[in-house]
Structures are given as structure tokens and as C-alpha cells.
């Protein structure tokens, strides 16, 4: 049977997980899910080279859920990831998958939240914890969490954790968790420090290398809009009206630009909120909750939260500013076309940004169409 023909039914999943997938409208496993789920369900450790946007969260979450011992009251699945936003997103996705499994408790442990609040969550005995490494180790040292009995440790976006200086913390977590645990390591790249972890702790692990395939890519129509800087806000309004877009994200490169563009859009009568790195975690959570509940139409944001926005009904992404990092382009546009829906991505390119956009096109191998500005 070829990978393209594999269905979730072929993966021998429980009725509860199958019901959740059906409710979410997830019809076919992505390549990384087809490859990783059977290996993890066979209790093998897995090293997966897989870029973002390929369905990694379900690939490691489904096997954890399938093998939870609901009679036990200790942490069984521990997922480490680089950012608060990603931790909250993963926890939300696992809760969605566990909707029909009675008694599952998933807890996100992140910096920027009250230690007392998190201690209270841990007193409720979660079986699955999603955490950023620093805060997790803080709680371990205070004896507020016990990770000495876990079955599975997931290292998600391992290369990003390395870039953020978490490599020593990761090794400490590996050292204080059971020697016979299952480890699932997911990373878009495999720098030497990540390979060191593999050699040191993951001898005999199965390896999979998942290049994104066309059928794994979300259905996003990508456009380049060649336009002077001063006309970009006007173009957002015109495209939203012309394409009948109701819910969108506008990405900017700086906090100052985010505030300016949000203000300009509000002056034009649109309902907006903004998110950037200087906004506290509590406010971020409130803004995202309002956005999910359709309390406003446009979120103006920096790349700080590009990975952590997991909202199913975003119709379009606007790159008001072309991103400074090539891979940020993929993180940004991946906020639309979630859960099997289609979406649109518009990148506004002024004369001085053309070279940057050309580099992104080469790096990502995307093939955006030129949007006809004559009709705006």
C-alpha cells in the first residue's frame, strides 16, 4: 500500500480518536503522520526531520492518547517546545483530539504565567504536560511536578529550542526522566547539537525524513502585490472588499509598525487588535480568545506569534511587511487554510522589498501569482 492510500482507519486508532478526527474534518493523514504514528504506537523512539506545517502535532499526540493509562495519576506524556504560544497551541490541539476520551487532563506549563496557577493545574494530576523547558525545570526544582515516570518525551521543533539556548535544559530533562522512555524528536533541520542528543540518548531510534509534499501543503493561493509603501493599507481594504474576506491577519516586522497599521485600519472602520512581543501573556491570551470567538475581524501581529496562532477560520494573511527570515514566510501564510480549509496569502512588495521577496521565493520554492493591482 502506498503512503498516499493510507487512511486513519489503516492506523488502527480507537473509536474516540477517530470520532475527534471526524469532528475536526481531518480526513487523511499527512506524510509525517502516516510514517510516525505506526512507529510510535509500536513503542519505538523516532527521529523525524519534518518542516513546520506538515501535521507533526497529531503525529506525536495520537500515539500518546492511544496509550494513556487512565487509572494512573502521574504525568505520562511530556512535550517540550520552544515558545509559549506553541505550547498553548499544542495543548489545545491535544484537547481537541481527546474530546471523546473521558478523564484526559492536558496542562500547558509556560513562562509568563503565575507559578501558583500552574501549581494548581498540576494538582489536578494531568496525564499530558506541554511545556517550555525553563519553566518546566523551575517546577521540577520546586517539587511541583514529577516527571520521573513518563512514558513518552516529545522534543518538538528541537532546532528552534537549540537556537533559543535550551539545549542544556533539554539534556537535564532527558536525564531526570526514565531511561526506558520513548523519545520522539521533531526538527526541521539537524544541526550538530541535535545530532549529539540523538547519538547520546536515542540509539536505535527509527528515522524518518519528511519533505513537504504537495498534498500535505494547505490549500493556499499565494499572491505578490507590487505596490508603493504608502498604498499598502488602502490595498488591504480594497482586496478584503473585492475578495469578500471577513477574517484576516496582517503581519508586520516591528512593534511600532504593528501599532501604526492597526491604528490606520481602525481609522478606516475595521475592527482590529494587535499582538507583538511587548504585550504580556495574559493580554495575548485574551486577544486570541476574542479572535477565535470572532469579536474582531483583523489581527495585526509581528512574527513573535506567527507559530502560535491556531484559528480554523482565518480566510487570508496579508504580509504588510516582507518577513526578515525566509522561513517566517511559511509560518505566516500557514495561519490560513487550517483544518482542511482553503485560504489566501497576499505579500505587499514595495520597490525596495523586491529583492527580499525574490529570495523568499527561491528559498521556499513557492510560486505566487502577481495580483493585478489595476483592478484595486
Coordinates of C-alpha atoms in Angstrom, one line a residue:
X1 CA 0.0 0.0 0.0
X2 CA 1.5 3.4 -0.9
X3 CA 1.6 6.2 1.6
X4 CA -1.0 8.2 -0.4
X5 CA -3.5 5.4 0.1
X6 CA -3.1 5.1 3.9
X7 CA -6.1 6.3 5.9
X8 CA -6.6 6.9 9.6
X9 CA -8.7 3.6 9.6
X10 CA -5.5 1.8 8.5
X11 CA -3.6 3.1 11.6
X12 CA -5.8 1.1 14.0
X13 CA -6.9 4.0 16.1
X14 CA -9.5 4.0 18.8
X15 CA -13.1 5.0 18.1
X16 CA -12.7 8.0 20.4
X17 CA -9.7 9.4 18.4
X18 CA -11.5 8.6 15.1
X19 CA -14.6 10.5 16.3
X20 CA -12.4 13.5 17.1
X21 CA -10.7 13.5 13.7
X22 CA -14.1 13.2 12.0
X23 CA -15.5 16.1 14.1
X24 CA -12.5 18.3 13.2
X25 CA -12.9 17.4 9.5
X26 CA -9.5 15.8 9.2
X27 CA -9.8 13.2 6.5
X28 CA -6.4 11.9 5.5
X29 CA -3.2 11.6 7.5
X30 CA -0.3 13.7 6.2
X31 CA 3.0 12.1 5.3
X32 CA 4.6 12.6 8.7
X33 CA 1.5 11.2 10.4
X34 CA 1.5 8.1 8.1
X35 CA 5.2 7.4 8.9
X36 CA 5.4 8.4 12.6
X37 CA 2.1 7.1 14.1
X38 CA 2.7 3.4 13.4
X39 CA 6.3 3.6 14.7
X40 CA 5.4 5.4 17.9
X41 CA 2.5 3.0 18.5
X42 CA 5.0 0.2 18.3
X43 CA 6.8 1.9 21.2
X44 CA 9.8 2.9 19.1
X45 CA 11.7 6.1 19.5
X46 CA 11.5 8.3 16.4
X47 CA 13.7 11.0 14.9
X48 CA 11.7 12.9 12.4
X49 CA 13.2 15.6 10.1
X50 CA 10.0 17.4 9.3
X51 CA 9.3 21.1 8.5
X52 CA 6.6 23.1 10.1
X53 CA 3.1 22.8 8.7
X54 CA 3.3 19.0 8.0
X55 CA 1.0 17.9 10.8
X56 CA 3.5 17.0 13.4
X57 CA 1.3 17.7 16.4
X58 CA -1.2 14.9 15.6
X59 CA 1.7 12.6 14.6
X60 CA 3.0 12.5 18.2
X61 CA -0.2 13.3 20.1
X62 CA -2.3 10.4 18.7
X63 CA 0.0 7.6 20.0
X64 CA 0.3 9.3 23.4
X65 CA -3.5 9.4 23.7
X66 CA -3.9 5.8 22.5
X67 CA -1.6 4.5 25.2
X68 CA -2.6 6.6 28.2
X69 CA -3.3 4.6 31.3
X70 CA -6.4 6.3 32.6
X71 CA -6.1 4.5 36.0
X72 CA -2.8 6.2 36.8
X73 CA -2.4 9.7 38.2
X74 CA 1.1 10.7 37.1
X75 CA 2.4 12.5 34.0
X76 CA 2.7 10.0 31.2
X77 CA 3.3 12.2 28.1
X78 CA 5.7 15.2 28.3
X79 CA 6.0 17.5 25.3
X80 CA 8.8 20.2 25.2
X81 CA 8.6 23.0 22.7
X82 CA 10.4 26.4 22.2
X83 CA 7.7 29.0 22.8
X84 CA 4.7 29.8 25.0
X85 CA 2.4 30.2 22.0
X86 CA 3.3 26.9 20.5
X87 CA 2.8 25.1 23.9
X88 CA -0.7 26.6 24.2
X89 CA -1.5 25.6 20.6
X90 CA -0.3 22.0 21.1
X91 CA -2.2 21.7 24.3
X92 CA -5.4 23.0 22.6
X93 CA -4.9 20.5 19.7
X94 CA -4.4 17.6 22.0
X95 CA -7.6 18.6 24.0
X96 CA -9.4 18.6 20.6
X97 CA -8.1 15.1 19.8
X98 CA -9.0 13.9 23.3
X99 CA -12.6 15.3 23.3
X100 CA -14.2 11.8 23.5
X101 CA -11.7 10.2 25.9
X102 CA -13.2 10.6 29.4
X103 CA -10.9 11.9 32.1
X104 CA -8.0 13.2 29.9
X105 CA -6.3 16.2 31.5
X106 CA -3.8 18.2 29.4
X107 CA -1.8 21.0 31.0
X108 CA 0.4 23.7 29.5
X109 CA 3.4 24.9 31.6
X110 CA 4.8 28.1 30.3
X111 CA 6.8 31.1 31.4
X112 CA 4.9 34.3 32.0
X113 CA 2.1 32.6 33.9
X114 CA 1.7 32.6 37.6
X115 CA 3.6 29.8 39.3
X116 CA 0.6 29.4 41.7
X117 CA -1.9 29.0 38.9
X118 CA 0.3 26.3 37.3
X119 CA 0.8 24.5 40.6
X120 CA -3.0 24.4 40.9
X121 CA -3.3 22.9 37.4
X122 CA -0.7 20.3 38.3
X123 CA -2.6 19.3 41.5
X124 CA -5.3 18.1 39.2
X125 CA -3.0 15.3 38.0
X126 CA -2.7 15.9 34.2
X127 CA -1.6 12.8 32.2
X128 CA -0.1 15.0 29.5
X129 CA 2.0 18.1 30.0
X130 CA 3.2 20.5 27.3
X131 CA 6.0 22.8 28.5
X132 CA 8.7 25.2 27.6
X133 CA 12.0 23.8 29.1
X134 CA 12.9 26.6 31.5
X135 CA 9.6 26.8 33.3
X136 CA 9.3 23.0 33.5
X137 CA 12.7 22.7 35.3
X138 CA 11.7 25.5 37.7
X139 CA 8.6 23.5 38.7
X140 CA 10.7 20.3 38.9
X141 CA 13.1 22.0 41.3
X142 CA 10.3 23.3 43.4
X143 CA 8.9 19.7 43.5
X144 CA 5.6 20.9 42.0
X145 CA 5.8 18.4 39.1
X146 CA 7.2 14.9 39.0
X147 CA 8.4 13.7 35.6
X148 CA 10.2 10.6 36.8
X149 CA 7.6 8.1 35.5
X150 CA 6.8 9.4 32.0
X151 CA 6.3 7.0 29.1
X152 CA 6.9 9.4 26.2
X153 CA 9.1 12.5 25.8
X154 CA 8.5 14.7 22.7
X155 CA 11.0 17.3 21.6
X156 CA 9.1 19.4 19.2
X157 CA 11.0 21.9 17.0
X158 CA 14.2 20.8 18.5
X159 CA 16.3 23.1 16.3
X160 CA 14.3 26.1 17.5
X161 CA 14.9 25.1 21.1
X162 CA 18.6 24.9 20.3
X163 CA 18.5 28.4 18.8
X164 CA 16.8 29.7 21.9
X165 CA 19.5 28.3 24.2
X166 CA 17.5 25.4 25.7
X167 CA 19.9 22.6 24.8
X168 CA 21.3 22.2 28.3
X169 CA 17.8 22.2 29.7
X170 CA 16.7 19.5 27.3
X171 CA 19.6 17.3 28.4
X172 CA 18.6 17.8 32.0
X173 CA 15.0 16.8 31.3
X174 CA 16.2 13.7 29.5
X175 CA 18.5 12.8 32.4
X176 CA 15.7 13.1 35.1
X177 CA 13.1 11.1 33.1
X178 CA 13.1 7.3 32.9
X179 CA 15.9 5.6 31.0
X180 CA 13.5 3.4 29.1
X181 CA 11.2 6.2 28.0
X182 CA 10.1 6.6 24.3
X183 CA 11.6 9.8 22.7
X184 CA 10.1 11.5 19.7
X185 CA 12.3 14.2 18.3
X186 CA 10.9 16.5 15.6
X187 CA 13.2 19.1 13.9
X188 CA 13.2 20.9 10.6
X189 CA 17.0 20.8 10.5
X190 CA 19.6 18.6 12.2
X191 CA 22.4 20.8 13.5
X192 CA 25.4 19.1 15.3
X193 CA 24.0 19.7 18.8
X194 CA 20.7 18.0 17.9
X195 CA 22.7 15.1 16.4
X196 CA 24.7 14.9 19.7
X197 CA 21.4 14.4 21.6
X198 CA 20.4 11.7 19.1
X199 CA 23.8 9.9 19.5
X200 CA 23.8 10.2 23.2
X201 CA 20.1 9.4 24.1
X202 CA 18.4 7.8 21.0
X203 CA 20.4 4.9 20.0
X204 CA 18.3 2.5 17.8
X205 CA 15.6 5.1 17.1
X206 CA 13.7 4.9 13.8
X207 CA 14.5 7.8 11.4
X208 CA 12.1 9.4 9.0
X209 CA 12.7 12.3 6.7
X210 CA 9.6 14.1 5.5
X211 CA 9.9 16.7 2.8
X212 CA 6.7 18.6 2.4
X213 CA 4.6 17.1 -0.4
X214 CA 2.1 19.0 -2.4
X215 CA -0.8 17.0 -0.9
X216 CA 0.4 17.9 2.6
X217 CA 0.5 21.6 1.8
X218 CA -2.5 23.6 2.8
X219 CA -4.6 24.9 0.0
X220 CA -3.3 28.5 0.0
X221 CA -3.5 30.8 -3.1
X222 CA -0.4 33.0 -2.8
X223 CA -0.1 36.4 -4.4
X224 CA 2.6 39.1 -4.7
X225 CA 1.1 42.6 -4.8
X226 CA 3.6 45.1 -6.2
X227 CA 2.7 48.4 -4.6
X228 CA 4.3 51.5 -3.1
X229 CA 4.7 51.5 0.7
X230 CA 2.2 54.4 1.2
X231 CA -0.6 52.4 -0.6
X232 CA -0.4 49.2 1.3
X233 CA -3.2 49.8 3.9
X234 CA -5.5 51.0 1.1
X235 CA -4.7 47.8 -0.8
X236 CA -5.6 45.7 2.2
X237 CA -9.1 47.3 2.4
X238 CA -9.6 47.0 -1.4
X239 CA -8.6 43.3 -1.5
X240 CA -10.8 42.5 1.5
X241 CA -13.8 44.1 -0.1
X242 CA -13.2 42.7 -3.6
X243 CA -12.5 39.1 -2.4
X244 CA -15.2 39.3 0.4
X245 CA -12.6 38.5 3.1
X246 CA -14.0 38.8 6.6
X247 CA -11.3 37.4 8.9
X248 CA -7.6 38.1 8.3
X249 CA -4.2 38.5 9.9
X250 CA -1.8 41.4 8.9
X251 CA 1.8 40.7 9.6
X252 CA 4.3 43.5 10.3
X253 CA 8.0 43.3 11.1
X254 CA 8.2 45.7 14.1
X255 CA 6.2 46.6 17.2
X256 CA 6.0 50.2 16.0
X257 CA 4.7 49.2 12.6
X258 CA 2.1 46.9 14.2
X259 CA 0.7 49.8 16.3
X260 CA 0.7 52.1 13.3
X261 CA -1.0 49.7 10.9
X262 CA -3.6 48.7 13.5
X263 CA -4.4 52.3 14.1
X264 CA -4.7 53.1 10.4
X265 CA -7.1 50.1 9.8
X266 CA -9.2 51.2 12.8
X267 CA -9.5 54.7 11.4
X268 CA -10.9 53.1 8.2
X269 CA -13.6 51.5 10.2
X270 CA -12.3 47.9 10.6
X271 CA -12.3 46.1 13.9
X272 CA -8.7 45.2 14.9
X273 CA -6.5 44.1 17.7
X274 CA -2.7 43.8 17.7
X275 CA -0.1 41.4 19.2
X276 CA 3.6 41.9 19.5
X277 CA 6.5 40.9 21.8
X278 CA 5.9 43.7 24.4
X279 CA 2.3 42.6 25.1
X280 CA 2.0 40.4 28.2
X281 CA 0.9 36.8 28.1
X282 CA -2.4 37.4 29.8
X283 CA -3.4 40.1 27.3
X284 CA -2.2 37.8 24.4
X285 CA -4.4 35.0 25.6
X286 CA -7.4 37.3 25.9
X287 CA -6.9 38.8 22.4
X288 CA -6.6 35.3 20.9
X289 CA -9.7 34.2 22.7
X290 CA -11.6 37.2 21.3
X291 CA -10.2 36.4 17.8
X292 CA -11.4 32.8 18.0
X293 CA -14.8 34.0 19.1
X294 CA -15.0 36.5 16.1
X295 CA -15.1 39.5 18.4
X296 CA -13.0 41.4 15.9
X297 CA -12.0 40.9 12.2
X298 CA -8.3 41.7 11.8
X299 CA -5.4 40.7 13.9
X300 CA -2.2 42.8 13.3
X301 CA 0.8 41.0 14.5
X302 CA 4.6 40.5 14.5
X303 CA 6.4 37.2 13.9
X304 CA 6.6 36.7 17.6
X305 CA 3.2 34.9 17.4
X306 CA 3.3 33.6 13.8
X307 CA 3.7 30.0 15.0
X308 CA 1.2 30.2 17.9
X309 CA -1.9 31.3 16.1
X310 CA -4.1 28.3 15.6
X311 CA -7.5 29.5 14.5
X312 CA -9.5 27.5 12.0
X313 CA -11.4 30.2 10.1
X314 CA -8.8 32.7 9.0
X315 CA -9.5 33.4 5.4
X316 CA -6.4 35.4 4.4
X317 CA -3.0 36.5 5.5
X318 CA -1.5 39.9 4.5
X319 CA 2.2 40.4 4.7
X320 CA 2.2 44.2 5.0
X321 CA 6.0 43.9 5.5
X322 CA 8.0 41.2 3.9
X323 CA 9.5 39.0 6.6
X324 CA 13.2 39.3 7.6
X325 CA 13.6 35.5 7.8
X326 CA 12.8 33.2 4.8
X327 CA 11.1 30.5 6.9
X328 CA 8.9 33.1 8.6
X329 CA 7.1 33.4 5.3
X330 CA 5.9 29.8 5.6
X331 CA 4.9 30.2 9.3
X332 CA 2.9 33.3 8.4
X333 CA 1.0 32.0 5.5
X334 CA 0.4 28.7 7.3
X335 CA -2.0 30.6 9.6
X336 CA -4.7 30.4 7.0
X337 CA -6.1 27.2 5.3
X338 CA -6.3 25.3 8.7
X339 CA -8.3 22.1 9.3
X340 CA -8.7 21.3 5.6
X341 CA -10.0 24.7 4.5
X342 CA -8.6 26.9 1.7
X343 CA -7.0 30.4 2.2
X344 CA -5.2 33.3 0.5
X345 CA -1.9 35.0 1.2
X346 CA -1.0 38.4 -0.1
X347 CA 2.5 39.8 0.1
X348 CA 2.8 43.5 -0.4
X349 CA 6.1 44.3 -2.1
X350 CA 7.4 47.8 -2.5
X351 CA 10.3 48.5 -4.8
X352 CA 12.9 48.2 -2.1
X353 CA 11.5 44.8 -1.0
X354 CA 11.6 43.1 -4.4
X355 CA 15.0 41.5 -3.8
X356 CA 14.0 40.2 -0.4
X357 CA 10.8 38.7 -1.9
X358 CA 12.7 37.0 -4.7
X359 CA 15.0 35.4 -2.1
X360 CA 12.0 34.1 -0.2
X361 CA 10.5 32.6 -3.4
X362 CA 13.8 30.8 -4.2
X363 CA 14.2 29.5 -0.6
X364 CA 10.6 28.3 -0.1
X365 CA 10.1 27.1 -3.7
X366 CA 6.7 28.8 -3.6
X367 CA 5.2 30.1 -6.8
X368 CA 3.0 33.1 -6.0
X369 CA 0.9 34.8 -8.7
X370 CA 1.2 38.5 -9.4
X371 CA -2.0 40.2 -8.1
X372 CA -3.5 42.6 -10.6
X373 CA -3.4 46.0 -8.8
X374 CA -5.1 47.8 -11.7
X375 CA -8.5 46.5 -10.5
X376 CA -8.0 47.7 -6.9

